[in-house]
mmCIF file of C-alpha atoms in Angstrom:
data_model
loop_
_atom_site.group_PDB
_atom_site.id
_atom_site.type_symbol
_atom_site.label_atom_id
_atom_site.label_comp_id
_atom_site.label_asym_id
_atom_site.label_seq_id
_atom_site.Cartn_x
_atom_site.Cartn_y
_atom_site.Cartn_z
ATOM 1 C CA MET A 212 -20.410 25.431 -1.264
ATOM 2 C CA GLN A 213 -18.463 23.539 1.202
ATOM 3 C CA SER A 214 -14.997 22.595 0.378
ATOM 4 C CA ARG A 215 -13.709 19.019 -0.177
ATOM 5 C CA LEU A 216 -10.166 17.128 0.985
ATOM 6 C CA PRO A 217 -8.646 14.803 -1.428
ATOM 7 C CA THR A 218 -7.924 12.161 0.889
ATOM 8 C CA VAL A 219 -6.276 9.737 -1.364
ATOM 9 C CA VAL A 220 -3.726 12.111 -2.623
ATOM 10 C CA ILE A 221 -2.708 12.704 1.416
ATOM 11 C CA ALA A 222 -2.706 8.970 1.777
ATOM 12 C CA VAL A 223 -0.308 7.602 -1.115
ATOM 13 C CA ALA A 224 1.456 11.058 -1.045
ATOM 14 C CA ILE A 225 2.487 11.191 2.245
ATOM 15 C CA VAL A 226 3.573 7.532 2.594
ATOM 16 C CA LEU A 227 5.707 8.078 -0.116
ATOM 17 C CA ALA A 228 7.125 11.471 0.519
ATOM 18 C CA LEU A 229 8.120 9.604 4.254
ATOM 19 C CA ILE A 230 9.961 6.571 2.737
ATOM 20 C CA GLY A 231 11.464 9.393 -0.035
ATOM 21 C CA ILE A 232 14.376 9.754 2.473
ATOM 22 C CA GLY A 233 15.033 6.310 4.332
ATOM 23 C CA GLY A 234 11.871 4.536 5.828
ATOM 24 C CA VAL A 235 10.649 1.566 3.981
ATOM 25 C CA ALA A 236 8.511 0.745 7.296
ATOM 26 C CA PHE A 237 7.726 2.469 10.780
ATOM 27 C CA GLY A 238 7.507 0.976 14.519
ATOM 28 C CA ALA A 239 6.240 2.901 17.376
ATOM 29 C CA ALA A 240 8.977 4.768 19.082
ATOM 30 C CA ASP A 241 8.448 7.178 22.145
ATOM 31 C CA LYS A 242 7.400 10.490 21.748
ATOM 32 C CA PRO A 243 10.222 13.326 22.407
ATOM 33 C CA SER A 244 9.008 17.148 22.563
ATOM 34 C CA HIS A 245 9.966 18.704 19.226
ATOM 35 C CA ASP A 246 8.468 21.517 17.367
ATOM 36 C CA ALA A 247 6.186 21.088 13.745
ATOM 37 C CA ALA A 248 7.802 20.290 10.476
ATOM 38 C CA SER A 249 8.177 23.430 8.502
ATOM 39 C CA ASN A 250 6.748 23.781 5.097
ATOM 40 C CA GLY A 251 8.641 21.875 2.215
ATOM 41 C CA SER A 252 7.984 20.584 -1.146
ATOM 42 C CA THR A 253 6.175 18.204 -2.893
ATOM 43 C CA THR A 254 6.172 13.771 -3.262
ATOM 44 C CA THR A 255 6.359 11.393 -5.751
ATOM 45 C CA THR A 256 3.364 9.915 -6.605
ATOM 46 C CA GLU A 257 -0.262 10.564 -5.915
ATOM 47 C CA PHE A 258 -3.805 8.868 -5.903
ATOM 48 C CA VAL A 259 -6.887 11.421 -6.275
ATOM 49 C CA GLY A 260 -10.154 10.820 -4.923
ATOM 50 C CA ASP A 261 -13.308 12.798 -4.895
ATOM 51 C CA GLY A 262 -14.303 13.035 -1.111
ATOM 52 C CA GLY A 263 -17.739 15.193 -1.860
ATOM 53 C CA ASP A 264 -19.024 18.041 -0.136
ATOM 54 C CA ALA A 265 -18.004 17.764 3.841
ATOM 55 C CA GLY A 266 -20.871 16.380 5.328
ATOM 56 C CA GLY A 267 -22.010 14.458 2.303
ATOM 57 C CA SER A 268 -21.375 11.322 1.075
ATOM 58 C CA GLY A 269 -18.185 10.095 -0.482
ATOM 59 C CA SER A 270 -17.995 9.711 -4.304
ATOM 60 C CA THR A 271 -17.347 6.017 -5.721
ATOM 61 C CA GLN A 272 -15.225 7.047 -8.593
ATOM 62 C CA SER A 273 -11.428 7.213 -7.944
ATOM 63 C CA THR A 274 -8.543 7.939 -10.728
ATOM 64 C CA LEU A 275 -4.876 7.398 -10.034
ATOM 65 C CA THR A 276 -2.208 10.025 -11.556
ATOM 66 C CA THR A 277 1.324 8.646 -11.350
ATOM 67 C CA LEU A 278 4.756 9.473 -12.973
ATOM 68 C CA ALA A 279 5.631 8.295 -16.708
ATOM 69 C CA GLY A 280 7.288 4.354 -16.195
ATOM 70 C CA ALA A 281 4.698 3.277 -13.362
ATOM 71 C CA THR A 282 1.997 0.550 -13.741
ATOM 72 C CA THR A 283 -1.407 2.138 -12.855
ATOM 73 C CA THR A 284 -4.668 0.041 -12.378
ATOM 74 C CA THR A 285 -7.832 2.359 -11.815
ATOM 75 C CA ALA A 286 -11.852 1.071 -11.486
ATOM 76 C CA LYS A 287 -14.844 2.100 -10.009
ATOM 77 C CA ALA A 288 -15.417 0.872 -6.787
ATOM 78 C CA GLY A 289 -16.655 -2.697 -7.160
ATOM 79 C CA ALA A 290 -16.124 -3.114 -10.942
ATOM 80 C CA ALA A 291 -12.991 -4.958 -12.493
ATOM 81 C CA PRO A 292 -9.598 -2.985 -12.762
ATOM 82 C CA THR A 293 -8.016 -1.474 -16.194
ATOM 83 C CA THR A 294 -4.370 -2.012 -16.325
ATOM 84 C CA THR A 295 -2.024 0.130 -18.081
ATOM 85 C CA ALA A 296 1.461 -1.689 -17.751
ATOM 86 C CA ALA A 297 4.532 0.783 -18.633
ATOM 87 C CA ALA A 298 7.927 -0.404 -19.517
ATOM 88 C CA LYS A 299 9.423 -2.612 -17.152
ATOM 89 C CA PRO A 300 12.388 -1.461 -14.915
ATOM 90 C CA SER A 301 15.452 -1.655 -17.022
ATOM 91 C CA ALA A 302 19.096 -2.647 -16.278
ATOM 92 C CA ALA A 303 19.151 0.783 -14.924
ATOM 93 C CA CYS A 304 18.718 -0.708 -11.618
ATOM 94 C CA PRO A 305 20.161 -4.046 -11.509
ATOM 95 C CA ASP A 306 20.703 -5.885 -7.878
ATOM 96 C CA PRO A 307 23.795 -4.921 -6.357
ATOM 97 C CA PRO A 308 26.151 -7.841 -5.190
ATOM 98 C CA ALA A 309 25.805 -9.103 -1.572
ATOM 99 C CA THR A 310 29.109 -7.769 0.882
ATOM 100 C CA ASN A 311 30.193 -8.815 4.096
ATOM 101 C CA ALA A 312 31.173 -5.191 4.758
ATOM 102 C CA ASP A 313 29.341 -3.348 7.819
ATOM 103 C CA PRO A 314 27.235 0.007 6.578
ATOM 104 C CA GLY A 315 27.311 1.360 9.877
ATOM 105 C CA GLY A 316 24.883 3.269 11.806
ATOM 106 C CA ASN A 317 22.617 5.936 11.370
ATOM 107 C CA GLN A 318 23.510 9.415 10.279
ATOM 108 C CA PRO A 319 21.425 12.097 9.310
ATOM 109 C CA PRO A 320 21.521 13.312 5.564
ATOM 110 C CA ALA A 321 23.238 16.318 4.290
ATOM 111 C CA VAL A 322 21.024 19.014 3.929
ATOM 112 C CA GLY A 323 20.433 19.800 -0.297
ATOM 113 C CA ARG A 324 17.918 18.378 -3.042
ATOM 114 C CA TYR A 325 18.692 14.497 -3.997
ATOM 115 C CA THR A 326 17.309 13.371 -7.526
ATOM 116 C CA TYR A 327 15.827 10.057 -7.988
ATOM 117 C CA VAL A 328 15.487 8.469 -11.776
ATOM 118 C CA ASN A 329 12.898 6.253 -12.840
ATOM 119 C CA CYS A 330 14.747 3.015 -13.569
ATOM 120 C CA ALA A 331 12.179 2.103 -16.378
ATOM 121 C CA ASP A 332 12.358 5.793 -17.916
ATOM 122 C CA SER A 333 16.098 8.052 -17.777
ATOM 123 C CA SER A 334 13.640 11.325 -18.356
ATOM 124 C CA ASP A 335 11.464 10.550 -15.012
ATOM 125 C CA THR A 336 13.282 11.993 -12.228
ATOM 126 C CA VAL A 337 12.384 13.452 -8.738
ATOM 127 C CA GLU A 338 13.635 15.441 -6.501
ATOM 128 C CA THR A 339 13.738 14.928 -2.272
ATOM 129 C CA SER A 340 14.480 18.242 -0.673
ATOM 130 C CA ILE A 341 16.452 17.942 2.883
ATOM 131 C CA THR A 342 16.405 20.999 5.452
ATOM 132 C CA ALA A 343 17.612 21.311 8.867
ATOM 133 C CA GLY A 344 15.139 20.920 11.439
ATOM 134 C CA ASN A 345 15.312 21.843 15.532
ATOM 135 C CA SER A 346 18.152 20.116 16.373
ATOM 136 C CA GLY A 347 19.355 20.069 20.258
ATOM 137 C CA ASN A 348 19.464 17.391 23.261
ATOM 138 C CA GLY A 349 21.126 14.949 21.788
ATOM 139 C CA ILE A 350 18.963 14.744 18.565
ATOM 140 C CA THR A 351 19.529 15.933 14.989
ATOM 141 C CA ARG A 352 16.135 16.891 13.189
ATOM 142 C CA ARG A 353 15.657 16.847 9.260
ATOM 143 C CA ASN A 354 12.647 18.080 7.059
ATOM 144 C CA VAL A 355 11.926 16.137 4.418
ATOM 145 C CA ASN A 356 10.644 17.433 1.189
ATOM 146 C CA GLY A 357 9.326 16.059 -2.056
ATOM 147 C CA ASP A 358 7.195 17.186 -5.120
ATOM 148 C CA SER A 359 4.249 16.065 -7.588
ATOM 149 C CA GLY A 360 1.377 18.185 -9.046
ATOM 150 C CA GLY A 361 2.775 21.061 -7.023
ATOM 151 C CA GLN A 362 1.233 20.394 -3.163
ATOM 152 C CA GLU A 363 3.991 20.585 -0.799
ATOM 153 C CA GLN A 364 4.783 17.822 1.301
ATOM 154 C CA THR A 365 6.761 17.514 4.632
ATOM 155 C CA SER A 366 8.089 14.816 7.102
ATOM 156 C CA SER A 367 9.819 15.741 9.896
ATOM 157 C CA ILE A 368 12.515 13.378 10.539
ATOM 158 C CA ALA A 369 14.702 12.697 14.579
ATOM 159 C CA TYR A 370 18.396 11.219 14.136
ATOM 160 C CA GLY A 371 19.366 9.821 17.772
ATOM 161 C CA PRO A 372 19.427 7.357 20.587
ATOM 162 C CA ALA A 373 16.055 5.848 19.536
ATOM 163 C CA GLY A 374 17.295 5.397 15.972
ATOM 164 C CA VAL A 375 15.524 7.380 12.793
ATOM 165 C CA THR A 376 12.037 8.535 13.589
ATOM 166 C CA VAL A 377 9.020 9.743 12.036
ATOM 167 C CA GLU A 378 7.780 12.856 14.292
ATOM 168 C CA SER A 379 5.416 14.763 12.098
ATOM 169 C CA LEU A 380 3.521 15.453 8.849
ATOM 170 C CA ALA A 381 2.480 18.750 7.019
ATOM 171 C CA PHE A 382 0.793 18.863 3.666
ATOM 172 C CA ASP A 383 -0.604 21.600 1.472
ATOM 173 C CA THR A 384 -4.370 20.501 -0.153
ATOM 174 C CA PRO A 385 -6.926 22.374 -1.943
ATOM 175 C CA GLN A 386 -8.263 23.527 1.606
ATOM 176 C CA GLY A 387 -5.351 24.720 2.922
ATOM 177 C CA HIS A 388 -2.180 24.034 5.136
ATOM 178 C CA MET A 389 -2.553 20.645 7.026
ATOM 179 C CA THR A 390 -0.433 19.085 9.894
ATOM 180 C CA CYS A 391 -0.462 15.787 11.544
ATOM 181 C CA ASP A 392 1.516 15.183 14.574
ATOM 182 C CA LEU A 393 2.361 11.563 15.141
ATOM 183 C CA ASN A 394 1.510 9.747 18.317
ATOM 184 C CA PRO A 395 3.478 8.017 18.895
ATOM 185 C CA ASP A 396 6.251 8.770 16.650
ATOM 186 C CA LEU A 397 7.434 6.023 14.196
ATOM 187 C CA GLU A 398 10.622 4.217 14.330
ATOM 188 C CA ASN A 399 11.664 4.311 10.562
ATOM 189 C CA TYR A 400 15.070 2.816 11.313
ATOM 190 C CA PRO A 401 16.316 1.375 14.940
ATOM 191 C CA ALA A 402 19.234 2.214 16.771
ATOM 192 C CA ASP A 403 20.776 -0.704 16.285
ATOM 193 C CA MET A 404 21.143 -1.895 12.246
ATOM 194 C CA HIS A 405 21.971 -5.130 11.866
ATOM 195 C CA VAL A 406 21.271 -8.249 9.455
ATOM 196 C CA GLY A 407 17.873 -9.822 10.996
ATOM 197 C CA ALA A 408 16.536 -6.751 12.635
ATOM 198 C CA GLN A 409 12.836 -6.467 12.740
ATOM 199 C CA TRP A 410 10.628 -3.545 14.073
ATOM 200 C CA SER A 411 7.020 -3.147 14.018
ATOM 201 C CA GLY A 412 4.268 -0.905 15.053
ATOM 202 C CA SER A 413 1.322 1.649 14.823
ATOM 203 C CA SER A 414 0.605 5.591 15.035
ATOM 204 C CA SER A 415 -1.879 7.728 14.186
ATOM 205 C CA CYS A 416 -2.588 11.811 13.999
ATOM 206 C CA ASP A 417 -5.035 13.797 13.498
ATOM 207 C CA ILE A 418 -5.493 15.940 10.454
ATOM 208 C CA LYS A 419 -5.731 19.962 11.296
ATOM 209 C CA ASN A 420 -5.911 23.051 9.204
ATOM 210 C CA SER A 421 -4.102 26.392 10.375
ATOM 211 C CA LYS A 422 -6.645 27.407 12.615
ATOM 212 C CA GLY A 423 -6.778 23.731 14.327
ATOM 213 C CA VAL A 424 -9.674 22.759 12.902
ATOM 214 C CA LYS A 425 -9.649 18.751 12.748
ATOM 215 C CA PHE A 426 -10.856 17.193 9.283
ATOM 216 C CA GLY A 427 -9.609 13.234 10.165
ATOM 217 C CA THR A 428 -7.325 10.899 11.042
ATOM 218 C CA ILE A 429 -4.649 8.782 9.657
ATOM 219 C CA LYS A 430 -3.712 5.604 11.047
ATOM 220 C CA ILE A 431 -0.361 3.533 10.042
ATOM 221 C CA ASP A 432 0.481 -0.065 11.351
ATOM 222 C CA ALA A 433 3.639 -1.404 9.850
ATOM 223 C CA ALA A 434 6.566 -3.842 10.255
ATOM 224 C CA GLY A 435 10.307 -3.685 8.524
ATOM 225 C CA LYS A 436 13.362 -5.600 8.672
ATOM 226 C CA VAL A 437 16.686 -5.817 7.394
ATOM 227 C CA THR A 438 17.925 -8.682 5.003
ATOM 228 C CA GLY A 439 20.849 -8.302 4.375
ATOM 229 C CA LYS A 440 23.986 -5.904 3.216
ATOM 230 C CA VAL A 441 24.859 -5.289 -0.698
ATOM 231 C CA ALA A 442 27.508 -2.679 -2.285
ATOM 232 C CA ALA A 443 25.247 -0.539 -4.348
ATOM 233 C CA THR A 444 26.517 1.765 -6.926
ATOM 234 C CA VAL A 445 25.414 5.791 -6.973
ATOM 235 C CA GLY A 446 26.892 7.419 -10.087
ATOM 236 C CA SER A 447 30.712 6.401 -10.033
ATOM 237 C CA THR A 448 30.831 5.756 -6.114
ATOM 238 C CA THR A 449 30.069 2.336 -4.401
ATOM 239 C CA VAL A 450 28.619 2.189 -0.768
ATOM 240 C CA ASN A 451 27.792 -0.247 1.801
ATOM 241 C CA ALA A 452 23.970 -0.574 2.090
ATOM 242 C CA TRP A 453 21.280 -2.340 4.214
ATOM 243 C CA ALA A 454 19.084 -4.019 1.963
ATOM 244 C CA VAL A 455 15.516 -3.417 4.127
ATOM 245 C CA GLU A 456 12.038 -4.647 3.396
ATOM 246 C CA GLY A 457 8.511 -3.295 4.782
ATOM 247 C CA THR A 458 5.042 -2.561 4.944
ATOM 248 C CA ILE A 459 2.855 -0.332 5.814
ATOM 249 C CA THR A 460 -0.798 -0.245 5.841
ATOM 250 C CA LEU A 461 -2.185 3.823 6.141
ATOM 251 C CA THR A 462 -5.981 4.185 6.707
ATOM 252 C CA PHE A 463 -7.621 7.114 6.628
ATOM 253 C CA ASP A 464 -11.058 8.240 8.125
ATOM 254 C CA ILE A 465 -12.504 11.688 7.259
ATOM 255 C CA PRO A 466 -16.054 12.126 7.742
ATOM 256 C CA SER A 467 -16.580 13.601 4.595
ATOM 257 C CA PHE A 468 -15.364 11.015 2.553
ATOM 258 C CA GLY A 469 -15.330 7.824 4.869
ATOM 259 C CA SER A 470 -12.731 5.358 5.666
ATOM 260 C CA GLN A 471 -9.944 4.708 2.963
ATOM 261 C CA THR A 472 -6.616 1.796 3.323
ATOM 262 C CA THR A 473 -3.791 2.149 1.324
ATOM 263 C CA HIS A 474 -1.321 -0.976 1.529
ATOM 264 C CA ILE A 475 2.727 -0.178 0.941
ATOM 265 C CA ILE A 476 4.936 -2.719 0.293
ATOM 266 C CA GLU A 477 8.793 -1.700 -0.554
ATOM 267 C CA ARG A 478 12.392 -2.913 -0.210
ATOM 268 C CA GLY A 479 15.201 -0.344 -0.815
ATOM 269 C CA TYR A 480 18.901 -0.130 0.076
ATOM 270 C CA TYR A 481 19.978 2.064 2.593
ATOM 271 C CA ASP A 482 23.128 3.986 3.137
ATOM 272 C CA ALA A 483 23.261 4.568 6.689
ATOM 273 C CA ALA A 484 26.140 6.637 6.533
ATOM 274 C CA HIS A 485 24.515 9.516 4.025
ATOM 275 C CA GLY A 486 21.477 8.691 5.990
ATOM 276 C CA ILE A 487 19.451 8.223 2.730
ATOM 277 C CA GLU A 488 17.958 5.360 0.814
ATOM 278 C CA VAL A 489 20.026 4.707 -2.684
ATOM 279 C CA TYR A 490 17.342 2.481 -4.146
ATOM 280 C CA ARG A 491 13.665 1.654 -3.598
ATOM 281 C CA HIS A 492 11.038 -0.279 -4.992
ATOM 282 C CA THR A 493 7.495 0.460 -4.143
ATOM 283 C CA GLU A 494 4.375 -1.081 -4.794
ATOM 284 C CA ALA A 495 1.046 1.045 -3.581
ATOM 285 C CA THR A 496 -2.708 -0.178 -3.277
ATOM 286 C CA SER A 497 -5.453 1.424 -2.394
ATOM 287 C CA SER A 498 -8.435 -0.996 -0.975
ATOM 288 C CA GLY A 499 -11.191 1.647 -1.937
ATOM 289 C CA GLY A 500 -11.103 1.775 -5.978
ATOM 290 C CA GLY A 501 -8.855 -1.275 -7.468
ATOM 291 C CA GLN A 502 -6.138 1.057 -7.749
ATOM 292 C CA SER A 503 -2.277 0.473 -7.689
ATOM 293 C CA VAL A 504 1.037 1.697 -8.533
ATOM 294 C CA VAL A 505 4.576 0.130 -8.850
ATOM 295 C CA ARG A 506 7.453 1.964 -9.307
ATOM 296 C CA ASP A 507 11.603 1.482 -9.074
ATOM 297 C CA GLU A 508 14.232 4.285 -8.823
ATOM 298 C CA LYS A 509 17.479 4.941 -7.866
ATOM 299 C CA LEU A 510 19.231 8.404 -6.640
ATOM 300 C CA THR A 511 21.398 9.664 -9.031
ATOM 301 C CA SER A 512 24.391 11.411 -6.404
ATOM 302 C CA LEU A 513 25.379 11.300 -3.029
ATOM 303 C CA THR A 514 26.220 14.787 -3.490
ATOM 304 C CA PRO A 515 22.809 16.824 -2.971
ATOM 305 C CA LYS A 516 22.639 20.269 -4.799
ATOM 306 C CA ALA A 517 21.946 23.395 -3.109
ATOM 307 C CA SER A 518 18.549 24.333 -2.470
#
């Protein structure tokens, strides 16, 4: 029996892994030469789609798995969705006050493990692991890893004169380790961060296994903007951060499943001096099965734990 590829797992998990360290929207950027990202840990939320056997027709049933504290909606294709509302976000993630202080330019984050806590449930935490990538020629790279469901996910991020760009993705599936080399690279944050800055663009990549066999493609269309400056509190520390909003439309095209589109809306507070988001609100909706997830979470400490 031929294997099946969980396309919707990849669709949402990869996007949330990308925005985990600092991106809420991506625009096109020039593509420098680089090495592929190394293996990492996992993600935060996953949509699970049953894709059917390779070469066969896809299933009309999709299910949603999400962490505690999120609002979830699931339905068969063409049916009215059934929604389960979780606890509303608590005062654990209040809106920070505006500030006139300049948060500064982009810096790569320190390596280590960063913990985020769900605003609606303090017992619900997820970790993002940052490791050093292959740096040189004025570019500092970080491999960004997250965790959910035991499937490893990694995005390779570059910090340099072009700003912050996403170069490649790598992730594990039941079919083995997959890679996706983005072309062109995606602009996570522009080099010139200021209130009113806007960026948009699109990119795509081929999903390939370790033998170079192509399973399908990912296409990303996105836009972002800096809307203000805030004084955000992380633990006992107050930092100046950029308020950023963005949208992402991610389309998967896999022959054994068909086409699946996921829409992401996010706003967050980006501490450029530490190279990391200190808060993020995420809304993800899958067009194929009436699925959605909403999540609010904040960083617990600017000092990472040892990996």
